[in-house]
Amino acid sequence: MENVKEPEELNAATTALVVIDLQNGIASTGRELHPYPVEQVIRNADNLVKAFTEKGAFVVLVRVSTLDGKDMLKPKTDLQVSPPQYPEGWDQIVPELAKYQGTYTLAKHQWGAFFGTDLDLQLRRRGIRTIVLCGISTSIGVDTTAREAYQLGYDQVFAEDAMGASSREEHEFVCKTIFSRIGRIRTSAEAAASLT
């Protein structure tokens, strides 16, 4: 299979930016993220939000949230994980992105941003056909959302340097084996520059 990188334009009227889980409790300073540090992921996402809002494109800031933890999934797994802690403000969008007016903040209760939310409704009512996707984690929230979007028929552009995972291997595996099959992989600068 050959990678083809064609020149492209993203129409601001039919393209949305969807940012996954860049919130205080997940994108905290000092968190180890690969291959890009969390500060770079936030900075690149910030540049995307700025470009999209300036062009009047739809921006969705997705956060995972819960009232009391009872609406969160609790499957039986081989990996033992500690019960999550929900300190005050953990589910608030990071300040760098929260400052923008006119963005749509969406709360989800699982990895993907489509299941159990009104994201598909919000996009379709605005005539959105393409989403630019970024956030944390490449291999969990971004990947699950991307697979859901693929099954719903959206074209996708992945802003590769505005996302990260727990390891470089996780990030690269998802980008090379999944994202390249269901969309186009670009830098955040390329995605922003192609928006018309």
Short mmCIF file of C-alpha atoms in Angstrom, two decimals:
data_model
loop_
_atom_site.label_atom_id
_atom_site.label_comp_id
_atom_site.label_asym_id
_atom_site.label_seq_id
_atom_site.Cartn_x
_atom_site.Cartn_y
_atom_site.Cartn_z
CA MET A 1 0.00 0.00 0.00
CA GLU A 2 1.40 3.37 -1.03
CA ASN A 3 0.90 6.61 0.90
CA VAL A 4 -0.51 9.35 -1.32
CA LYS A 5 -0.39 12.93 -0.13
CA GLU A 6 -2.44 15.06 -2.49
CA PRO A 7 -2.83 18.84 -2.30
CA GLU A 8 -6.09 19.65 -0.61
CA GLU A 9 -8.41 22.35 0.58
CA LEU A 10 -10.68 22.04 3.57
CA ASN A 11 -13.86 24.06 3.26
CA ALA A 12 -14.54 25.89 6.54
CA ALA A 13 -18.29 25.56 5.98
CA THR A 14 -18.18 21.75 5.81
CA THR A 15 -15.19 20.96 8.04
CA ALA A 16 -15.14 20.78 11.83
CA LEU A 17 -12.29 20.54 14.30
CA VAL A 18 -12.85 17.92 17.03
CA VAL A 19 -10.44 18.10 19.97
CA ILE A 20 -10.40 15.09 22.30
CA ASP A 21 -9.88 15.31 26.08
CA LEU A 22 -7.59 18.33 26.33
CA GLN A 23 -8.84 18.93 29.86
CA ASN A 24 -7.18 19.64 33.19
CA GLY A 25 -7.29 16.08 34.54
CA ILE A 26 -5.86 14.49 31.40
CA ALA A 27 -3.65 17.07 29.70
CA SER A 28 -1.95 18.21 32.88
CA THR A 29 1.49 19.79 32.70
CA GLY A 30 4.16 17.23 33.45
CA ARG A 31 2.19 14.28 32.08
CA GLU A 32 4.44 12.02 30.04
CA LEU A 33 3.17 11.96 26.48
CA HIS A 34 4.78 10.64 23.29
CA PRO A 35 6.04 11.44 20.73
CA TYR A 36 5.17 15.06 21.55
CA PRO A 37 5.17 16.57 25.06
CA VAL A 38 1.76 17.60 26.37
CA GLU A 39 2.69 21.31 26.12
CA GLN A 40 3.37 20.90 22.38
CA VAL A 41 0.12 19.00 21.83
CA ILE A 42 -1.81 21.80 23.57
CA ARG A 43 0.08 24.50 21.63
CA ASN A 44 -0.61 22.81 18.28
CA ALA A 45 -4.28 22.26 19.18
CA ASP A 46 -4.48 25.91 20.23
CA ASN A 47 -3.16 26.96 16.80
CA LEU A 48 -5.80 24.78 15.14
CA VAL A 49 -8.64 26.18 17.26
CA LYS A 50 -7.44 29.71 16.47
CA ALA A 51 -7.33 29.00 12.71
CA PHE A 52 -10.73 27.33 12.70
CA THR A 53 -12.48 30.00 14.75
CA GLU A 54 -10.97 32.77 12.60
CA LYS A 55 -12.45 31.10 9.49
CA GLY A 56 -15.83 30.61 11.19
CA ALA A 57 -15.52 26.81 11.17
CA PHE A 58 -17.23 24.64 13.79
CA VAL A 59 -14.99 23.64 16.72
CA VAL A 60 -15.92 20.91 19.18
CA LEU A 61 -14.00 20.61 22.47
CA VAL A 62 -14.68 17.14 23.85
CA ARG A 63 -14.19 16.33 27.51
CA VAL A 64 -14.79 13.19 29.50
CA SER A 65 -16.94 13.98 32.49
CA THR A 66 -19.12 12.39 35.15
CA LEU A 67 -21.37 13.48 37.95
CA ASP A 68 -20.58 10.61 40.33
CA GLY A 69 -18.75 7.95 38.30
CA LYS A 70 -21.89 5.81 37.96
CA ASP A 71 -22.29 6.66 34.26
CA MET A 72 -18.73 5.52 33.43
CA LEU A 73 -17.94 2.11 31.91
CA LYS A 74 -16.54 -0.50 34.30
CA PRO A 75 -15.69 -3.62 32.28
CA LYS A 76 -13.90 -6.63 33.76
CA THR A 77 -10.35 -6.49 32.38
CA ASP A 78 -7.00 -8.23 32.75
CA LEU A 79 -5.30 -4.91 33.44
CA GLN A 80 -5.83 -3.82 37.02
CA VAL A 81 -6.44 -0.10 37.27
CA SER A 82 -7.00 2.03 40.33
CA PRO A 83 -10.41 3.66 40.66
CA PRO A 84 -10.19 7.11 39.07
CA GLN A 85 -10.11 10.21 41.20
CA TYR A 86 -12.14 13.22 40.16
CA PRO A 87 -10.60 16.30 41.79
CA GLU A 88 -12.28 19.69 41.43
CA GLY A 89 -11.96 21.02 37.88
CA TRP A 90 -10.50 17.81 36.41
CA ASP A 91 -13.04 17.83 33.56
CA GLN A 92 -12.61 21.48 32.56
CA ILE A 93 -11.08 22.24 29.16
CA VAL A 94 -7.47 23.48 29.45
CA PRO A 95 -7.29 27.30 29.68
CA GLU A 96 -5.44 27.64 26.36
CA LEU A 97 -8.53 26.31 24.53
CA ALA A 98 -11.30 27.40 26.90
CA LYS A 99 -10.62 31.06 26.06
CA TYR A 100 -12.18 30.81 22.58
CA GLN A 101 -15.73 32.04 22.08
CA GLY A 102 -18.22 30.15 19.95
CA THR A 103 -16.82 26.65 20.42
CA TYR A 104 -19.07 23.73 21.33
CA THR A 105 -18.10 21.81 24.47
CA LEU A 106 -19.28 18.21 24.51
CA ALA A 107 -19.25 15.85 27.52
CA LYS A 108 -18.74 12.14 26.90
CA HIS A 109 -18.70 9.21 29.32
CA GLN A 110 -16.51 6.70 27.46
CA TRP A 111 -13.57 6.68 25.07
CA GLY A 112 -15.36 7.72 21.87
CA ALA A 113 -16.99 11.10 21.32
CA PHE A 114 -19.91 9.87 19.19
CA PHE A 115 -21.55 7.08 21.18
CA GLY A 116 -24.15 8.38 23.61
CA THR A 117 -23.62 12.05 22.66
CA ASP A 118 -25.14 14.49 20.17
CA LEU A 119 -21.89 14.95 18.21
CA ASP A 120 -23.20 13.35 15.00
CA LEU A 121 -26.38 15.45 15.23
CA GLN A 122 -24.42 18.68 15.76
CA LEU A 123 -22.15 17.94 12.78
CA ARG A 124 -24.86 16.80 10.36
CA ARG A 125 -27.17 19.75 11.09
CA ARG A 126 -24.30 22.06 10.16
CA GLY A 127 -23.57 20.18 6.94
CA ILE A 128 -20.18 18.95 8.17
CA ARG A 129 -18.65 16.25 5.98
CA THR A 130 -15.01 16.35 7.16
CA ILE A 131 -13.53 16.41 10.64
CA VAL A 132 -10.01 17.32 11.67
CA LEU A 133 -9.22 15.26 14.74
CA CYS A 134 -6.64 15.73 17.50
CA GLY A 135 -6.17 15.31 21.26
CA ILE A 136 -5.26 12.76 23.89
CA SER A 137 -4.78 9.86 23.70
CA THR A 138 -3.96 8.85 20.14
CA SER A 139 -4.62 5.18 20.91
CA ILE A 140 -7.71 5.59 23.09
CA GLY A 141 -10.00 8.63 22.78
CA VAL A 142 -8.79 9.81 19.38
CA ASP A 143 -8.68 6.30 17.88
CA THR A 144 -12.13 5.32 19.18
CA THR A 145 -13.66 8.58 17.95
CA ALA A 146 -11.96 8.14 14.56
CA ARG A 147 -13.36 4.63 14.13
CA GLU A 148 -16.83 5.85 15.06
CA ALA A 149 -16.53 8.74 12.56
CA TYR A 150 -15.36 6.34 9.86
CA GLN A 151 -18.40 4.11 10.37
CA LEU A 152 -20.65 7.18 10.19
CA GLY A 153 -19.15 8.17 6.83
CA TYR A 154 -17.09 11.25 7.72
CA ASP A 155 -13.91 12.15 5.87
CA GLN A 156 -11.11 12.67 8.37
CA VAL A 157 -7.83 14.52 8.69
CA PHE A 158 -5.61 13.61 11.62
CA ALA A 159 -3.45 16.42 13.03
CA GLU A 160 -0.67 14.05 14.06
CA ASP A 161 1.45 16.53 16.01
CA ALA A 162 -1.56 17.70 18.04
CA MET A 163 -2.04 14.31 19.67
CA GLY A 164 -0.03 11.93 21.79
CA ALA A 165 -0.11 8.62 23.64
CA SER A 166 1.47 6.87 26.61
CA SER A 167 4.23 5.56 24.34
CA ARG A 168 5.71 6.40 20.95
CA GLU A 169 4.92 2.85 19.80
CA GLU A 170 1.20 3.25 20.56
CA HIS A 171 1.02 6.59 18.73
CA GLU A 172 2.91 5.37 15.67
CA PHE A 173 1.01 2.08 15.45
CA VAL A 174 -2.38 3.79 15.39
CA CYS A 175 -1.25 6.46 12.91
CA LYS A 176 0.36 3.99 10.52
CA THR A 177 -2.06 1.07 10.69
CA ILE A 178 -5.44 2.68 11.44
CA PHE A 179 -5.49 6.40 10.63
CA SER A 180 -3.82 5.96 7.23
CA ARG A 181 -6.63 3.57 6.25
CA ILE A 182 -9.53 5.79 7.32
CA GLY A 183 -8.28 9.30 6.64
CA ARG A 184 -5.37 11.60 5.90
CA ILE A 185 -2.50 12.26 8.30
CA ARG A 186 -1.21 15.84 8.33
CA THR A 187 0.58 18.21 10.68
CA SER A 188 -1.48 20.77 12.55
CA ALA A 189 0.12 23.50 10.42
CA GLU A 190 -0.83 21.71 7.19
CA ALA A 191 -4.42 21.24 8.40
CA ALA A 192 -4.72 24.89 9.40
CA ALA A 193 -3.19 26.12 6.15
CA SER A 194 -5.56 24.02 4.02
CA LEU A 195 -8.68 25.55 5.61
CA THR A 196 -10.38 27.96 3.20
#
